[in-house]
Amino acid sequence: MKYCENCKTTVRGRRALCPLCQGPLRDAGADTGETFPSIPTVYSQFGLFFRLLILASVAASVISLAVNIMIPTKVFWAAFVVAGIGCMWLSLAFALHKWRNIPKNMIYQVVILSLLAVVWDRFTGWHGWSLDYVIPILCVTAMVSMSAIAKVMRLHFEDYLIYLLLFALFGIIPLVFFFMGLLRVAYPTLICVAVSIIALTALLVFEGRNIHLELKRRLHL
């Protein structure tokens, strides 16, 4: 243990200089070694929950496969159960990876869930529900949720401005599916595009300068 006469504080470790004032330190007793604060991760905070979730996922997969094999049907429905659990863990993995940055986490979730919906739609006979409903609903929900979360959590406008801009741009992408003739039900996409264009216009009109400055800062222009 060391002691700084200038700062009137003790310092753990074997430092020769005070980390605050860079003044010399004197011995002040037994040294217990360098100590840094222990920052708990989300895994350690909710370890029991994740262990139970893993157990439940494995149990549900095994039981589904066993029942489907013992009582065979025309459709091997257990594969859908296992695939659904796998998709849940994939989405959860990205959510945990970016759990401290809520706006970026939402971007990841919109992209991942959209891709998973298209894959599910493709391998279940392609009924078009992923393009007709899922992607437009995800985009609109993300824009509304981002605005609500920002208000509730009192986020600084600069922290989520670019993400709002990205959500608005994502919401226009389904218009491509409309012009390509891939949609069977068009009104969810049209609503999504209309909301996105209005939101994008509002951002450019009222926050155009801030967007420009934020892009310059993030892109180092």
mmCIF file of C-alpha atoms in Angstrom, residues 4-220:
data_model
loop_
_atom_site.group_PDB
_atom_site.id
_atom_site.type_symbol
_atom_site.label_atom_id
_atom_site.label_comp_id
_atom_site.label_asym_id
_atom_site.label_seq_id
_atom_site.Cartn_x
_atom_site.Cartn_y
_atom_site.Cartn_z
ATOM 1 C CA CYS A 4 0.275 10.254 -1.590
ATOM 2 C CA GLU A 5 0.975 13.298 0.576
ATOM 3 C CA ASN A 6 -0.394 15.704 -2.052
ATOM 4 C CA CYS A 7 -3.727 13.950 -2.700
ATOM 5 C CA LYS A 8 -4.097 12.585 0.855
ATOM 6 C CA THR A 9 -5.129 9.180 -0.461
ATOM 7 C CA THR A 10 -3.874 5.609 -0.446
ATOM 8 C CA VAL A 11 -2.940 3.784 -3.636
ATOM 9 C CA ARG A 12 -2.838 0.019 -4.021
ATOM 10 C CA GLY A 13 -0.138 -1.705 -6.028
ATOM 11 C CA ARG A 14 3.547 -1.123 -6.564
ATOM 12 C CA ARG A 15 3.361 2.257 -8.246
ATOM 13 C CA ALA A 16 6.143 4.757 -7.641
ATOM 14 C CA LEU A 17 4.091 7.797 -8.675
ATOM 15 C CA CYS A 18 0.577 8.853 -7.789
ATOM 16 C CA PRO A 19 -1.874 8.214 -10.674
ATOM 17 C CA LEU A 20 -3.641 11.513 -9.854
ATOM 18 C CA CYS A 21 -0.892 14.065 -9.395
ATOM 19 C CA GLN A 22 2.148 12.062 -10.514
ATOM 20 C CA GLY A 23 3.843 12.901 -7.218
ATOM 21 C CA PRO A 24 6.074 10.407 -5.370
ATOM 22 C CA LEU A 25 4.371 7.795 -3.183
ATOM 23 C CA ARG A 26 5.595 6.549 0.192
ATOM 24 C CA ASP A 27 5.015 3.165 1.772
ATOM 25 C CA ALA A 28 1.923 3.024 3.950
ATOM 26 C CA GLY A 29 1.716 -0.616 5.009
ATOM 27 C CA ALA A 30 1.381 -4.065 3.516
ATOM 28 C CA ASP A 31 0.882 -4.212 -0.242
ATOM 29 C CA THR A 32 -2.098 -6.289 -1.310
ATOM 30 C CA GLY A 33 -1.318 -6.075 -5.031
ATOM 31 C CA GLU A 34 -2.912 -4.168 -7.911
ATOM 32 C CA THR A 35 -6.673 -4.044 -7.532
ATOM 33 C CA PHE A 36 -9.153 -3.078 -10.234
ATOM 34 C CA PRO A 37 -12.939 -2.940 -9.905
ATOM 35 C CA SER A 38 -14.690 -6.142 -10.890
ATOM 36 C CA ILE A 39 -17.225 -5.355 -13.597
ATOM 37 C CA PRO A 40 -19.914 -8.041 -13.747
ATOM 38 C CA THR A 41 -20.899 -9.257 -17.198
ATOM 39 C CA VAL A 42 -24.463 -10.001 -18.226
ATOM 40 C CA TYR A 43 -23.566 -13.705 -18.136
ATOM 41 C CA SER A 44 -22.429 -13.560 -14.512
ATOM 42 C CA GLN A 45 -25.378 -11.392 -13.464
ATOM 43 C CA PHE A 46 -27.960 -13.749 -14.970
ATOM 44 C CA GLY A 47 -25.958 -16.980 -14.940
ATOM 45 C CA LEU A 48 -28.740 -19.088 -13.424
ATOM 46 C CA PHE A 49 -31.257 -17.807 -15.962
ATOM 47 C CA PHE A 50 -28.992 -18.701 -18.902
ATOM 48 C CA ARG A 51 -28.245 -22.154 -17.494
ATOM 49 C CA LEU A 52 -31.953 -22.822 -17.081
ATOM 50 C CA LEU A 53 -32.622 -21.498 -20.584
ATOM 51 C CA ILE A 54 -29.960 -23.801 -22.056
ATOM 52 C CA LEU A 55 -31.445 -26.765 -20.195
ATOM 53 C CA ALA A 56 -34.973 -25.889 -21.342
ATOM 54 C CA SER A 57 -33.804 -25.495 -24.957
ATOM 55 C CA VAL A 58 -32.033 -28.851 -25.006
ATOM 56 C CA ALA A 59 -34.960 -30.558 -23.258
ATOM 57 C CA ALA A 60 -37.513 -29.102 -25.688
ATOM 58 C CA SER A 61 -35.401 -30.135 -28.697
ATOM 59 C CA VAL A 62 -34.797 -33.691 -27.450
ATOM 60 C CA ILE A 63 -38.406 -34.282 -26.358
ATOM 61 C CA SER A 64 -39.747 -32.933 -29.672
ATOM 62 C CA LEU A 65 -37.439 -35.176 -31.697
ATOM 63 C CA ALA A 66 -38.271 -38.214 -29.554
ATOM 64 C CA VAL A 67 -42.032 -37.675 -29.770
ATOM 65 C CA ASN A 68 -41.913 -37.028 -33.517
ATOM 66 C CA ILE A 69 -39.880 -40.208 -34.084
ATOM 67 C CA MET A 70 -42.141 -42.342 -31.875
ATOM 68 C CA ILE A 71 -45.312 -40.869 -33.410
ATOM 69 C CA PRO A 72 -44.357 -40.159 -37.037
ATOM 70 C CA THR A 73 -46.414 -37.735 -39.084
ATOM 71 C CA LYS A 74 -46.339 -36.521 -42.672
ATOM 72 C CA VAL A 75 -44.503 -33.370 -41.528
ATOM 73 C CA PHE A 76 -41.347 -33.693 -39.428
ATOM 74 C CA TRP A 77 -42.478 -30.911 -37.108
ATOM 75 C CA ALA A 78 -39.662 -31.464 -34.586
ATOM 76 C CA ALA A 79 -37.242 -29.904 -37.074
ATOM 77 C CA PHE A 80 -39.225 -26.652 -36.851
ATOM 78 C CA VAL A 81 -38.980 -26.724 -33.059
ATOM 79 C CA VAL A 82 -35.203 -27.219 -33.163
ATOM 80 C CA ALA A 83 -34.779 -24.559 -35.866
ATOM 81 C CA GLY A 84 -36.930 -22.119 -33.902
ATOM 82 C CA ILE A 85 -34.852 -22.627 -30.783
ATOM 83 C CA GLY A 86 -31.686 -22.133 -32.835
ATOM 84 C CA CYS A 87 -33.041 -18.861 -34.256
ATOM 85 C CA MET A 88 -33.909 -17.696 -30.730
ATOM 86 C CA TRP A 89 -30.343 -18.326 -29.545
ATOM 87 C CA LEU A 90 -28.875 -16.602 -32.605
ATOM 88 C CA SER A 91 -30.957 -13.489 -31.972
ATOM 89 C CA LEU A 92 -30.183 -13.648 -28.246
ATOM 90 C CA ALA A 93 -26.440 -13.944 -28.913
ATOM 91 C CA PHE A 94 -26.416 -10.702 -30.910
ATOM 92 C CA ALA A 95 -28.648 -9.023 -28.326
ATOM 93 C CA LEU A 96 -26.213 -9.910 -25.527
ATOM 94 C CA HIS A 97 -23.209 -8.857 -27.597
ATOM 95 C CA LYS A 98 -24.582 -5.313 -28.006
ATOM 96 C CA TRP A 99 -26.726 -5.100 -24.878
ATOM 97 C CA ARG A 100 -25.070 -1.895 -23.655
ATOM 98 C CA ASN A 101 -25.822 -0.058 -26.924
ATOM 99 C CA ILE A 102 -29.597 -0.249 -27.358
ATOM 100 C CA PRO A 103 -29.843 1.617 -30.720
ATOM 101 C CA LYS A 104 -27.141 -0.555 -32.321
ATOM 102 C CA ASN A 105 -28.740 -3.648 -30.788
ATOM 103 C CA MET A 106 -32.027 -2.757 -32.459
ATOM 104 C CA ILE A 107 -30.284 -2.396 -35.825
ATOM 105 C CA TYR A 108 -28.813 -5.882 -35.415
ATOM 106 C CA GLN A 109 -32.177 -7.342 -34.426
ATOM 107 C CA VAL A 110 -34.026 -5.826 -37.402
ATOM 108 C CA VAL A 111 -31.451 -7.206 -39.839
ATOM 109 C CA ILE A 112 -31.195 -10.647 -38.195
ATOM 110 C CA LEU A 113 -34.942 -11.151 -37.754
ATOM 111 C CA SER A 114 -35.592 -10.016 -41.341
ATOM 112 C CA LEU A 115 -33.042 -12.506 -42.711
ATOM 113 C CA LEU A 116 -34.374 -15.311 -40.505
ATOM 114 C CA ALA A 117 -37.942 -14.594 -41.643
ATOM 115 C CA VAL A 118 -36.907 -14.797 -45.304
ATOM 116 C CA VAL A 119 -35.053 -18.072 -44.666
ATOM 117 C CA TRP A 120 -38.055 -19.565 -42.846
ATOM 118 C CA ASP A 121 -40.388 -18.433 -45.605
ATOM 119 C CA ARG A 122 -38.095 -19.911 -48.242
ATOM 120 C CA PHE A 123 -37.780 -23.335 -46.597
ATOM 121 C CA THR A 124 -41.487 -23.641 -45.782
ATOM 122 C CA GLY A 125 -42.684 -23.265 -49.346
ATOM 123 C CA TRP A 126 -42.381 -19.492 -49.872
ATOM 124 C CA HIS A 127 -45.738 -17.953 -49.044
ATOM 125 C CA GLY A 128 -44.368 -14.389 -49.101
ATOM 126 C CA TRP A 129 -45.303 -13.523 -45.520
ATOM 127 C CA SER A 130 -41.728 -12.463 -44.724
ATOM 128 C CA LEU A 131 -41.791 -9.697 -47.354
ATOM 129 C CA ASP A 132 -45.484 -8.865 -47.034
ATOM 130 C CA TYR A 133 -45.650 -8.495 -43.267
ATOM 131 C CA VAL A 134 -42.536 -9.238 -41.222
ATOM 132 C CA ILE A 135 -39.998 -6.819 -42.736
ATOM 133 C CA PRO A 136 -42.360 -3.797 -42.934
ATOM 134 C CA ILE A 137 -43.640 -4.408 -39.393
ATOM 135 C CA LEU A 138 -40.094 -4.752 -38.053
ATOM 136 C CA CYS A 139 -39.019 -1.461 -39.653
ATOM 137 C CA VAL A 140 -41.998 0.526 -38.355
ATOM 138 C CA THR A 141 -41.758 -1.070 -34.910
ATOM 139 C CA ALA A 142 -38.042 -0.243 -34.719
ATOM 140 C CA MET A 143 -38.624 3.438 -35.554
ATOM 141 C CA VAL A 144 -41.429 3.810 -33.023
ATOM 142 C CA SER A 145 -39.576 1.831 -30.338
ATOM 143 C CA MET A 146 -36.362 3.797 -30.830
ATOM 144 C CA SER A 147 -38.192 7.094 -30.311
ATOM 145 C CA ALA A 148 -40.013 5.769 -27.227
ATOM 146 C CA ILE A 149 -36.874 4.242 -25.664
ATOM 147 C CA ALA A 150 -34.918 7.436 -26.261
ATOM 148 C CA LYS A 151 -37.555 9.443 -24.400
ATOM 149 C CA VAL A 152 -37.908 6.986 -21.519
ATOM 150 C CA MET A 153 -34.155 6.532 -21.029
ATOM 151 C CA ARG A 154 -33.439 10.209 -21.729
ATOM 152 C CA LEU A 155 -30.756 9.423 -24.275
ATOM 153 C CA HIS A 156 -28.805 12.290 -25.787
ATOM 154 C CA PHE A 157 -30.152 13.113 -29.233
ATOM 155 C CA GLU A 158 -26.716 12.677 -30.785
ATOM 156 C CA ASP A 159 -26.529 9.105 -29.450
ATOM 157 C CA TYR A 160 -29.479 7.842 -31.464
ATOM 158 C CA LEU A 161 -29.843 10.386 -34.297
ATOM 159 C CA ILE A 162 -27.889 8.304 -36.833
ATOM 160 C CA TYR A 163 -29.800 5.170 -35.845
ATOM 161 C CA LEU A 164 -33.123 6.903 -36.464
ATOM 162 C CA LEU A 165 -31.793 7.896 -39.870
ATOM 163 C CA LEU A 166 -30.798 4.280 -40.598
ATOM 164 C CA PHE A 167 -34.206 2.976 -39.512
ATOM 165 C CA ALA A 168 -35.905 5.482 -41.810
ATOM 166 C CA LEU A 169 -33.706 4.356 -44.720
ATOM 167 C CA PHE A 170 -34.351 0.687 -43.942
ATOM 168 C CA GLY A 171 -38.071 1.379 -44.043
ATOM 169 C CA ILE A 172 -37.805 2.498 -47.672
ATOM 170 C CA ILE A 173 -36.055 -0.697 -48.804
ATOM 171 C CA PRO A 174 -39.307 -2.769 -48.942
ATOM 172 C CA LEU A 175 -40.395 -0.474 -51.766
ATOM 173 C CA VAL A 176 -37.951 -2.428 -53.948
ATOM 174 C CA PHE A 177 -39.997 -5.588 -53.337
ATOM 175 C CA PHE A 178 -43.132 -3.720 -54.419
ATOM 176 C CA PHE A 179 -41.670 -2.631 -57.757
ATOM 177 C CA MET A 180 -40.191 -6.097 -58.350
ATOM 178 C CA GLY A 181 -43.640 -7.622 -57.990
ATOM 179 C CA LEU A 182 -42.639 -9.825 -55.058
ATOM 180 C CA LEU A 183 -45.464 -8.732 -52.776
ATOM 181 C CA ARG A 184 -48.824 -10.410 -52.491
ATOM 182 C CA VAL A 185 -50.153 -7.961 -49.894
ATOM 183 C CA ALA A 186 -48.905 -4.441 -50.519
ATOM 184 C CA TYR A 187 -50.494 -2.268 -47.830
ATOM 185 C CA PRO A 188 -48.035 -3.093 -44.962
ATOM 186 C CA THR A 189 -45.128 -2.114 -47.210
ATOM 187 C CA LEU A 190 -46.855 1.069 -48.386
ATOM 188 C CA ILE A 191 -47.576 2.080 -44.780
ATOM 189 C CA CYS A 192 -43.974 1.338 -43.822
ATOM 190 C CA VAL A 193 -42.563 3.370 -46.725
ATOM 191 C CA ALA A 194 -44.918 6.284 -46.021
ATOM 192 C CA VAL A 195 -43.905 6.387 -42.339
ATOM 193 C CA SER A 196 -40.226 6.130 -43.283
ATOM 194 C CA ILE A 197 -40.373 8.937 -45.844
ATOM 195 C CA ILE A 198 -42.176 11.224 -43.391
ATOM 196 C CA ALA A 199 -39.645 10.412 -40.645
ATOM 197 C CA LEU A 200 -36.703 10.891 -43.006
ATOM 198 C CA THR A 201 -38.069 14.230 -44.214
ATOM 199 C CA ALA A 202 -38.604 15.409 -40.629
ATOM 200 C CA LEU A 203 -35.041 14.441 -39.684
ATOM 201 C CA LEU A 204 -33.521 16.216 -42.689
ATOM 202 C CA VAL A 205 -35.640 19.344 -42.274
ATOM 203 C CA PHE A 206 -35.249 19.795 -38.515
ATOM 204 C CA GLU A 207 -31.944 18.034 -37.811
ATOM 205 C CA GLY A 208 -30.115 18.204 -41.130
ATOM 206 C CA ARG A 209 -27.196 20.170 -39.734
ATOM 207 C CA ASN A 210 -26.831 17.856 -36.723
ATOM 208 C CA ILE A 211 -26.941 14.832 -39.016
ATOM 209 C CA HIS A 212 -24.202 16.350 -41.162
ATOM 210 C CA LEU A 213 -22.028 17.071 -38.131
ATOM 211 C CA GLU A 214 -22.645 13.630 -36.653
ATOM 212 C CA LEU A 215 -21.734 11.909 -39.924
ATOM 213 C CA LYS A 216 -18.546 13.966 -40.171
ATOM 214 C CA ARG A 217 -17.630 13.021 -36.605
ATOM 215 C CA ARG A 218 -18.342 9.319 -37.027
ATOM 216 C CA LEU A 219 -16.750 9.018 -40.476
ATOM 217 C CA HIS A 220 -13.808 11.296 -39.557
#
